[in-house]
Short mmCIF file of C-alpha atoms in Angstrom, two decimals:
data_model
loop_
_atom_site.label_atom_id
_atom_site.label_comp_id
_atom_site.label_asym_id
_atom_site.label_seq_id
_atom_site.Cartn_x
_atom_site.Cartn_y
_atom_site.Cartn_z
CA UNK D 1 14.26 -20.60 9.40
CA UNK D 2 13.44 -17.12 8.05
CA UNK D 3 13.74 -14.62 10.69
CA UNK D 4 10.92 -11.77 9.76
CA UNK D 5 10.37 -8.02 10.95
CA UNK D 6 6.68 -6.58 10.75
CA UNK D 7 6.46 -2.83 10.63
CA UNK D 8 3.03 -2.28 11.03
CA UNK D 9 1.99 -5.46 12.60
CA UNK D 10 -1.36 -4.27 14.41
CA UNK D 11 -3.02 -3.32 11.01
CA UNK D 12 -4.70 -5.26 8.62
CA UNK D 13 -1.55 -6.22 6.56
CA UNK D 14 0.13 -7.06 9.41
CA UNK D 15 -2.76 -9.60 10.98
CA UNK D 16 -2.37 -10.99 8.01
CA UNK D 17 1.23 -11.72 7.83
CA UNK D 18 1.30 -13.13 11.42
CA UNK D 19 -1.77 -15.46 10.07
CA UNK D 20 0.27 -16.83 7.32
CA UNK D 21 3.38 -17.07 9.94
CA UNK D 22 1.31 -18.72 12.52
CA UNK D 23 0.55 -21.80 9.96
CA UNK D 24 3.90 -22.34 9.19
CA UNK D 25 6.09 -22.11 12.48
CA UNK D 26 8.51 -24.51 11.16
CA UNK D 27 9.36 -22.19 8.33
CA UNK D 28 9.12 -18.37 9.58
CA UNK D 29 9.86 -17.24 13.04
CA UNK D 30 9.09 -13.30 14.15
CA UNK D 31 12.06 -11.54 14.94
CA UNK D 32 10.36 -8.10 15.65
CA UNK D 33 7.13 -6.27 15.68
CA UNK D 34 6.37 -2.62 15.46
CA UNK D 35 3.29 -0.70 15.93
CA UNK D 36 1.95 2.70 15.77
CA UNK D 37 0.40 3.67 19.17
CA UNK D 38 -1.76 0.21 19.66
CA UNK D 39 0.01 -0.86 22.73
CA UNK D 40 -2.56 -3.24 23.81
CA UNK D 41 -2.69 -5.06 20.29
CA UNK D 42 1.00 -5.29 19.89
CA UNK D 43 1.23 -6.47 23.91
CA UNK D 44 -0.74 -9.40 22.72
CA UNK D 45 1.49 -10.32 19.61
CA UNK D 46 4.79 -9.76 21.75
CA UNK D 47 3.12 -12.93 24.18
CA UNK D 48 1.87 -14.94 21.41
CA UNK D 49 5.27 -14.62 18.98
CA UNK D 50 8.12 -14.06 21.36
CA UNK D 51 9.84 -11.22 19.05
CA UNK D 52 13.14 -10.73 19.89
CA UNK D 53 12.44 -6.71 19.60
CA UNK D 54 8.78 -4.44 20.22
CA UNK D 55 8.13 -0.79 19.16
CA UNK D 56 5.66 1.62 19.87
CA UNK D 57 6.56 4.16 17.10
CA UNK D 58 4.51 7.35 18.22
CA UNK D 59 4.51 9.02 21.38
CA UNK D 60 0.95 8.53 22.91
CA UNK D 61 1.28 4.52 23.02
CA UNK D 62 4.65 5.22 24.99
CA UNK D 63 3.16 7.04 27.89
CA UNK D 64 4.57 4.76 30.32
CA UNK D 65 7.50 3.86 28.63
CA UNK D 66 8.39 0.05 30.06
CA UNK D 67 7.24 -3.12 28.65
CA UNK D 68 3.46 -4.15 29.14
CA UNK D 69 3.10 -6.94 31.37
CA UNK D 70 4.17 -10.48 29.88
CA UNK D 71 5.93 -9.55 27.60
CA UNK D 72 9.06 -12.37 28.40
CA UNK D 73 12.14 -11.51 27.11
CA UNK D 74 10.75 -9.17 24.20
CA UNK D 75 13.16 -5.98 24.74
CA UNK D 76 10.82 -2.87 23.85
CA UNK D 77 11.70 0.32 22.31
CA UNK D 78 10.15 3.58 21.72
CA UNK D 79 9.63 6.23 18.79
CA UNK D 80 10.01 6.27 14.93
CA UNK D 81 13.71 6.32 15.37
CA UNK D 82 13.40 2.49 16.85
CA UNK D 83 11.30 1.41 13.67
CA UNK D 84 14.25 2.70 11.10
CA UNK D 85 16.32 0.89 13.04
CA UNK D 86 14.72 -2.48 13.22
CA UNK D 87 14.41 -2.36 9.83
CA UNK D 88 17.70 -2.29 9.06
CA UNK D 89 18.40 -5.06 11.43
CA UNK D 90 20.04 -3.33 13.90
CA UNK D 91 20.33 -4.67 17.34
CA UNK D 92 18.00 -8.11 15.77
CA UNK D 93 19.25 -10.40 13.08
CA UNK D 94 16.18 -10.26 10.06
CA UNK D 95 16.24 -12.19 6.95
CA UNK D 96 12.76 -10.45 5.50
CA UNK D 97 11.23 -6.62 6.61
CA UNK D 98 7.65 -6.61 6.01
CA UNK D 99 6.38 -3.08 5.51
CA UNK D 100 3.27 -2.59 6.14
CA UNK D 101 3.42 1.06 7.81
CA UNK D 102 0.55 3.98 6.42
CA UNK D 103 1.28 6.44 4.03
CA UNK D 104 4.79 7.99 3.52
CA UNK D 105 5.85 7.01 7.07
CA UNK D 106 6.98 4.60 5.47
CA UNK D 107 9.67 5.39 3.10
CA UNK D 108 12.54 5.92 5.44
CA UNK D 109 11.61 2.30 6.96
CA UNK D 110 12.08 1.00 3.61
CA UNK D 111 15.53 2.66 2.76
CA UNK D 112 16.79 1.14 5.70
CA UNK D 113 16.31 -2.13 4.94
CA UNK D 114 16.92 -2.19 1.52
CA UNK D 115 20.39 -0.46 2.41
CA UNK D 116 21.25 -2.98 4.76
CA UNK D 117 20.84 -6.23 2.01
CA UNK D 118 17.35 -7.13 3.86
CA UNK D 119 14.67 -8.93 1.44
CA UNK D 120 11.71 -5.94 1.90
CA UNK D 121 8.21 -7.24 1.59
CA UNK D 122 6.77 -4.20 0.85
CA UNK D 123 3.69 -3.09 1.01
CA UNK D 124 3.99 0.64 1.84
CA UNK D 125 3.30 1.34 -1.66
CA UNK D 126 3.62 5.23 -0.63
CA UNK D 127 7.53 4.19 -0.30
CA UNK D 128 7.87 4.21 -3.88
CA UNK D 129 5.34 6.57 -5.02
CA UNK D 130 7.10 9.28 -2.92
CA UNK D 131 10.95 8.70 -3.15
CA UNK D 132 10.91 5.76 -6.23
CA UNK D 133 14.22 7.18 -7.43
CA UNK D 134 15.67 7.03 -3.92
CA UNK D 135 14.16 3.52 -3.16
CA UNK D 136 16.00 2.06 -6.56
CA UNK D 137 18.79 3.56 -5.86
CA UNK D 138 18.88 2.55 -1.89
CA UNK D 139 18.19 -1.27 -3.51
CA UNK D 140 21.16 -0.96 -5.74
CA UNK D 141 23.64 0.45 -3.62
CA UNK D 142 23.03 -2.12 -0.81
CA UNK D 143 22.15 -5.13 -2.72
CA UNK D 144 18.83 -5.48 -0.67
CA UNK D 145 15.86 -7.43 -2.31
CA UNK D 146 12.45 -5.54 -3.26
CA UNK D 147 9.24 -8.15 -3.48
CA UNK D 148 6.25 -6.21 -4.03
CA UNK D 149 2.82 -7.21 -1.67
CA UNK D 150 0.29 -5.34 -3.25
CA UNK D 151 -1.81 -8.22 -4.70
CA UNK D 152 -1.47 -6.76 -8.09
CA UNK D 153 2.59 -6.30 -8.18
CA UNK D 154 2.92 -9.84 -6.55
CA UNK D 155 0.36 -11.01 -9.49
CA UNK D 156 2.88 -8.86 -11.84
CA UNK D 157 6.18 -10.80 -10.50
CA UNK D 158 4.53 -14.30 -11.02
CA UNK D 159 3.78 -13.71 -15.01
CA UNK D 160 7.03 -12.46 -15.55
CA UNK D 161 8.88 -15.74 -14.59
CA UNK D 162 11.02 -16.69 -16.92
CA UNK D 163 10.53 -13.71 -18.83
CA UNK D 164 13.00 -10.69 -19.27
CA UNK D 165 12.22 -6.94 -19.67
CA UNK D 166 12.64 -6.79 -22.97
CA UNK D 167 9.86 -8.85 -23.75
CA UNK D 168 7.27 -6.78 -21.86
CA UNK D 169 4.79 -4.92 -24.24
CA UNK D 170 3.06 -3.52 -21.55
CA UNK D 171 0.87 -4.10 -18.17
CA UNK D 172 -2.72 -3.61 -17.04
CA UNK D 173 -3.64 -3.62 -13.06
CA UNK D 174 -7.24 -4.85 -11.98
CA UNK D 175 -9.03 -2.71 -9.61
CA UNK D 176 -12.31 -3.99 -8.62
CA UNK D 177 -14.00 -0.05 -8.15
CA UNK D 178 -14.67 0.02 -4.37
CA UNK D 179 -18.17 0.28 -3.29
CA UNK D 180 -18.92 3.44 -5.81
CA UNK D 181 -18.60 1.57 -9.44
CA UNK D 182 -21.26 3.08 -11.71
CA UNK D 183 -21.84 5.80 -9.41
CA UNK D 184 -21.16 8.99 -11.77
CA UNK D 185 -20.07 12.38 -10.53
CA UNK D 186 -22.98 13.96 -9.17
CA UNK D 187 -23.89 10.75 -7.46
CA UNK D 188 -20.78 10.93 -5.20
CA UNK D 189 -20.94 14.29 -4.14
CA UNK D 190 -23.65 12.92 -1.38
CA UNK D 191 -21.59 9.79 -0.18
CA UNK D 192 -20.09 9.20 3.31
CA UNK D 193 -16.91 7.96 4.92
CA UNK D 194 -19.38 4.81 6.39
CA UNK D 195 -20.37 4.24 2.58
CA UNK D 196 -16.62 4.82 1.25
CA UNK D 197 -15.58 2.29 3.93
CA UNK D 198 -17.81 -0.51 2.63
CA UNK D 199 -15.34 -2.20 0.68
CA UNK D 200 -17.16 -5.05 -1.38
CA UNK D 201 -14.59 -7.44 -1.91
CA UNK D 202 -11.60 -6.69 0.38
CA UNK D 203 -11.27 -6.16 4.10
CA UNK D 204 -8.59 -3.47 4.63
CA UNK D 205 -7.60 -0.30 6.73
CA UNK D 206 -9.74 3.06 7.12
CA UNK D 207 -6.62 4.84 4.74
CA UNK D 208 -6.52 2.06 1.83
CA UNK D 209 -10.31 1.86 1.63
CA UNK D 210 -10.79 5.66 0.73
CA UNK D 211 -8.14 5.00 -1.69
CA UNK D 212 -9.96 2.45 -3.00
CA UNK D 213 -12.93 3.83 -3.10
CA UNK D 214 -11.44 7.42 -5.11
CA UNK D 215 -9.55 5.39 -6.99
CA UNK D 216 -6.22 6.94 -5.69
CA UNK D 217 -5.09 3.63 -4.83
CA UNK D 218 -4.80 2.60 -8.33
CA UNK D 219 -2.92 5.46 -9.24
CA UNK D 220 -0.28 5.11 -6.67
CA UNK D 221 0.15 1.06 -7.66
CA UNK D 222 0.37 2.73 -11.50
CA UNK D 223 3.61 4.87 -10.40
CA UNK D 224 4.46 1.58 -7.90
CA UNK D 225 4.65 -0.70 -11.37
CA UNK D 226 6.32 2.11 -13.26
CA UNK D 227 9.65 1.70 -10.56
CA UNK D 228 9.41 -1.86 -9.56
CA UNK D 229 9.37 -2.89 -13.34
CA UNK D 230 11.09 -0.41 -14.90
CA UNK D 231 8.33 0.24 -17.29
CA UNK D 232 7.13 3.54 -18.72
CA UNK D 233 4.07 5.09 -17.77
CA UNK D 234 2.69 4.81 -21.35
CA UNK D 235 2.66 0.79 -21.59
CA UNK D 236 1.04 0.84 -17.69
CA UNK D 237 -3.38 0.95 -17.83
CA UNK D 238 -5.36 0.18 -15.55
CA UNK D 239 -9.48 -1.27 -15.76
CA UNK D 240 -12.44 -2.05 -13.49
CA UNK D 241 -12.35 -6.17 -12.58
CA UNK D 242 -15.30 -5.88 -9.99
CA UNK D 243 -14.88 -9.60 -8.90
CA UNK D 244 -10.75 -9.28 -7.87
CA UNK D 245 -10.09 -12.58 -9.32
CA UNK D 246 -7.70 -11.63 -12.26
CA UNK D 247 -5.31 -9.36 -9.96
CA UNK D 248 -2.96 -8.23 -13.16
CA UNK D 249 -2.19 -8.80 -16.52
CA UNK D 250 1.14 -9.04 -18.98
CA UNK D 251 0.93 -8.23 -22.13
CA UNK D 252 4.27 -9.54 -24.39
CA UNK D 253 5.70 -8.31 -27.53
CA UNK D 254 4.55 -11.53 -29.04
CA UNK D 255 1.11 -10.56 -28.24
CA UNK D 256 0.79 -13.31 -25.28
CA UNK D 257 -1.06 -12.25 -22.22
CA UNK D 258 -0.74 -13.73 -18.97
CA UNK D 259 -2.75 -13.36 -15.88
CA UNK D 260 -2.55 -14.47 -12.48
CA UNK D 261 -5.75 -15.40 -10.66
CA UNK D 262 -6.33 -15.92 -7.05
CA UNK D 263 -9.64 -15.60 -4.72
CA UNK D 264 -9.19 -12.39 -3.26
CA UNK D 265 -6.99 -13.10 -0.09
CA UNK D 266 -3.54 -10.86 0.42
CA UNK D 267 -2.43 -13.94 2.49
CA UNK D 268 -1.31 -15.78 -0.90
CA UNK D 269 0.85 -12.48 -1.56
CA UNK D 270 2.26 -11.95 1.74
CA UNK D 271 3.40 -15.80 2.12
CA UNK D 272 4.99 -15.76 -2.04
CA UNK D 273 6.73 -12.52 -0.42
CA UNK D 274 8.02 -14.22 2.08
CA UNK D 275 9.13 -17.76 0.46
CA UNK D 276 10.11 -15.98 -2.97
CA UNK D 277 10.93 -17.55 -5.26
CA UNK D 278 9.73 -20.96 -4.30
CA UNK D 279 6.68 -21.48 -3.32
CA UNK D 280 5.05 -23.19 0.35
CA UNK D 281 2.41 -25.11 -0.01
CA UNK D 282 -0.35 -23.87 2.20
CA UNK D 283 -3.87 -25.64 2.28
CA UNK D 284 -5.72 -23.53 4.43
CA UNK D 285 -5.67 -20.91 1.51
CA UNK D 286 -8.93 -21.68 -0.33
CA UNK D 287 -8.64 -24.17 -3.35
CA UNK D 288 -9.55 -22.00 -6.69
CA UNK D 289 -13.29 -22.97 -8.34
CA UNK D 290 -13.86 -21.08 -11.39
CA UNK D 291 -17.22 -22.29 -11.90
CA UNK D 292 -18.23 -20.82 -8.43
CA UNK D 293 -17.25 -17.11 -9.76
CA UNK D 294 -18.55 -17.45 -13.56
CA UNK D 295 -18.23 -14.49 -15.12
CA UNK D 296 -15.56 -12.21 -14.97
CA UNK D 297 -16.18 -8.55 -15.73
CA UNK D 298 -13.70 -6.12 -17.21
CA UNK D 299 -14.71 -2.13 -17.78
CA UNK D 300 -12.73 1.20 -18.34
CA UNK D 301 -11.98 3.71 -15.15
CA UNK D 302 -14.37 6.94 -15.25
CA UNK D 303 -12.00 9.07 -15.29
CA UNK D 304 -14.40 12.24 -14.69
CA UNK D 305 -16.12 10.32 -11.54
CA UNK D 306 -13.04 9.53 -10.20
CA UNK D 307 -10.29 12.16 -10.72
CA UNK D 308 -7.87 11.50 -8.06
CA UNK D 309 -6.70 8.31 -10.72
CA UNK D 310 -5.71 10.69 -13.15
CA UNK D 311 -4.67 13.06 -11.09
CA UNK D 312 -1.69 10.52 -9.46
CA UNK D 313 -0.89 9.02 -12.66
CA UNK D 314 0.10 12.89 -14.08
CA UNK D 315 1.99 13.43 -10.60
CA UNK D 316 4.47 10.09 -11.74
CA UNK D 317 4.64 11.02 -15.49
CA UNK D 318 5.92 14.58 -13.64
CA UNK D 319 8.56 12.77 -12.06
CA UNK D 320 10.59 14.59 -9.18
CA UNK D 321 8.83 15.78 -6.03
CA UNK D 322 5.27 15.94 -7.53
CA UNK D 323 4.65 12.32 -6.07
CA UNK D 324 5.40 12.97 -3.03
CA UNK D 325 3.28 16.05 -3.48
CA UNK D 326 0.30 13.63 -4.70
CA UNK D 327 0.71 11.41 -2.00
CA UNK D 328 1.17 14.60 0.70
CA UNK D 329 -2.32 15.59 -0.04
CA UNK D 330 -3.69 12.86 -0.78
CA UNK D 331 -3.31 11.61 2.81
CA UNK D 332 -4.56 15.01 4.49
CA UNK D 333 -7.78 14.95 1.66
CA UNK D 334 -8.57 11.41 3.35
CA UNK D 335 -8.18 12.21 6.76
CA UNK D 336 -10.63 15.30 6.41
CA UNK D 337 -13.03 13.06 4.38
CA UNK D 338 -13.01 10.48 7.45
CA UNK D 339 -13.40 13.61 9.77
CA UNK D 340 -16.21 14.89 7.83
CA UNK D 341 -14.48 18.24 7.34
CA UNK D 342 -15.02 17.65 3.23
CA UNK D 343 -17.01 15.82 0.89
CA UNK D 344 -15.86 13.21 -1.59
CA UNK D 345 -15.46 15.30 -4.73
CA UNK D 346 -13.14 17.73 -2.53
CA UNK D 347 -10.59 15.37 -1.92
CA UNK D 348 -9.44 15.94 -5.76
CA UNK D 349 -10.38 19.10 -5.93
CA UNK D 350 -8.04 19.47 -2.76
CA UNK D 351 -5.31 17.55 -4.50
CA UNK D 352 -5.17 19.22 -7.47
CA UNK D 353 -4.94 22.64 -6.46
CA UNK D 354 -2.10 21.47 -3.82
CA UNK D 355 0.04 20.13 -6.96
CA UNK D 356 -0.80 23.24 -8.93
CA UNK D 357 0.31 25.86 -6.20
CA UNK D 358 3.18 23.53 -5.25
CA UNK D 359 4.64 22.29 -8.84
CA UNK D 360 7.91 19.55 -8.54
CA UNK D 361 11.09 19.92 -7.74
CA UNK D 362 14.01 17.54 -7.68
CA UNK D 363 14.07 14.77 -5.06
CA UNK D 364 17.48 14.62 -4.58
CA UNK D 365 17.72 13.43 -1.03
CA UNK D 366 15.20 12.03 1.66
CA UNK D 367 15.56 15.47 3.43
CA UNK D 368 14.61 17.11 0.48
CA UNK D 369 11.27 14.62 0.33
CA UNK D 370 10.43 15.03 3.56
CA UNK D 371 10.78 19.02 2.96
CA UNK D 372 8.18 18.46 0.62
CA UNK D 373 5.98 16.13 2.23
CA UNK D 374 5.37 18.97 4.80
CA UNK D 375 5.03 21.57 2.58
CA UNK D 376 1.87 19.43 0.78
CA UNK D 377 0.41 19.04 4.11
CA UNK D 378 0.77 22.36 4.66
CA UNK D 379 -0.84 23.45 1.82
CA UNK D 380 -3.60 21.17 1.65
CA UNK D 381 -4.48 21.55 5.68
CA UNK D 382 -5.36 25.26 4.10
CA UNK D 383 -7.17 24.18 1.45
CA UNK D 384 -9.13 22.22 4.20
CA UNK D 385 -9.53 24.86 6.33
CA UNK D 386 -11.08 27.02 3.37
CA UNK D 387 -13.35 24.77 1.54
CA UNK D 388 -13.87 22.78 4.77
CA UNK D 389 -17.39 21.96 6.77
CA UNK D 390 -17.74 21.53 10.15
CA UNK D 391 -18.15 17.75 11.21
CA UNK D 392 -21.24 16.27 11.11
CA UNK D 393 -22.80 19.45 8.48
CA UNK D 394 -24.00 18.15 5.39
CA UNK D 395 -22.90 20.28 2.38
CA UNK D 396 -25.84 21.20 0.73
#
């Protein structure tokens, strides 16, 4: 039985992970749950799945501070402090952490575990666009297990069985565009959060579907590859698959290519995560029919319509603190754009000028990331307030 911790369990990720648990209870038991503030949510999980351990990371969901109602024998905790700590598996015995915590958050959640031996499914991918070095390092030096989520790092690990670095020419991610491919510059300067949030093939969280709608996303899986493969930025690329059906490709020094291909479900991920390296057989997952998708489409990234790609690709050939810079901003650019406090185009615009007035330094430490972290959100909070429209104002 594989005991498993899910940080994050109330979002979309997380649904998803108890989905893939709840078919195979013979298999995967949960050990502990964490949320954010969604007391009510995580209440409902703690009486379904009997976790040993239940956290309410942030402040407002702990108002009351004692257990919700039902919750059996579930021993609840309280603040960020309690999610590190689960995640290293102290005070519950865990097997497998899934990560599934927003933004860089994260990162400290994932040095944890991977300090204490603990398989991390990860799918923070902030973690390792913000402290890579530290999070290779933190893997080495406690002999913990890193198994990517992100449908295209999971579709990644698969080609390379068998395979050793060595023979790796290079890689190329999928991205399917978000709901703006084709759209060029000027076109996007009029869209909305409702229209960024209309994600036409996947079904994810407010945060990931900007991302994936600026293209950011793709950038931070670019610098994600880069330190789960070892690979240099060079032999990474990236193209436009609108249908999500190839999720990755590996290109050998033979000149073989092999792709993984999947319907576009992050429960196959999640559940290869968790079994790695065999696999469970699971027949609710649909059966693959290529006839019913026919074509498959492949196109280059606009790199002038969508900036914020290039922009976080630069930030990991930089190396040092500017990814955690990238990501800094990044995050406060989004939450305006939800807030309606900026348009589209600002949110690079915002980004950029953070990374230019900030530069990189060398992330020696998680103190010294963190330092950083604030100092982007400082500086981009300004840029937000300057450039910034008042909710609801259309900029004309």
């Amino acid at each position: 039985m594989i005991r498993v911790a899910i940080l994050g369990s109330t979002g979309s990720i997380g649904r998803s992970a108890l989905e893939v648990i709840r078919r195979h209870p013979n298999r995967f038991r949960v050990a502990a749950l964490t949320a954010n503030r969604s007391r009510t949510a995580l209440a409902e999980q703690v009486r379904e799945f009997g976790p040993e351990v239940a956290v309410l990371a942030h402040p407002d969901g702990a108002v009351e501070g004692e257990a919700p109602a039902g919750s059996g024998a579930t021993e609840w905790a309280f603040g960020a402090e309690a999610v590190a700590r689960v995640a290293g598996g102290e005070g519950v015995d865990v097997d497998v952490v899934v990560n599934a915590l927003v933004g860089a958050a994260g990162l400290r959640a994932t040095l944890e575990a991977l300090l204490a031996g603990k398989r991390l499914a990860l799918a923070n991918k902030e973690s390792l666009v913000a402290g890579g070095d530290l999070v290779i390092q933190a893997r080495d030096q406690g002999g913990g297990e890193l198994i990517p989520i992100d449908s295209e790092h999971s579709a990644i690990l698969q080609c390379l069985a068998g395979s050793t670095p060595e023979e790796v020419r290079r890689m190329v991610l999928t991205a399917s565009g978000g709901p703006f491919r084709g759209l060029s510059r000027q076109a996007l300067a009029d869209v909305r959060p409702r229209d960024a949030l209309r994600h036409p093939t996947w079904d994810m969280g407010a945060k990931i579907s900007i991302d994936s709608a600026t293209l950011a996303n793709k950038a931070l899986e670019v610098v994600e590859a880069h330190f789960l493969y070892d690979l240099p930025y060079d032999a990474i690329d990236a193209v436009i698959h609108p249908q999500s059906i190839v999720h990755s490709f590996v290109e050998f020094t033979d000149g073989s290519v092999m792709a993984q291909m999947g319907d576009p479900t992050m429960e196959l991920p999640i559940l290869y995560a968790l079994s790695y390296p065999r696999r469970v057989a699971d027949s609710t997952l649909q059966t693959f029919d290529p006839v019913r998708w026919g074509s498959l489409e492949f196109e280059p990234i606009d790199r002038d319509a969508f900036r914020m790609f290039g922009l976080g690709v630069e930030a990991g050939r930089i190396g040092g603190t500017a990814p955690a810079v990238f990501n800094a901003a990044n995050e406060v650019a989004v939450q305006a754009f939800l807030d309606e406090r900026i348009g589209f185009l600002t949110m690079a615009e915002l980004v950029m000028d953070t990374m230019e007035v900030l530069g990189s330094g060398h992330a020696d430490c998680l103190d010294t990331l963190l330092d950083w972290d604030l100092r982007a959100r400082d500086v981009a909070e300004a840029g937000v307030a300057k450039r910034g429209r008042k909710k609801g104002r259309r900029k004309s």
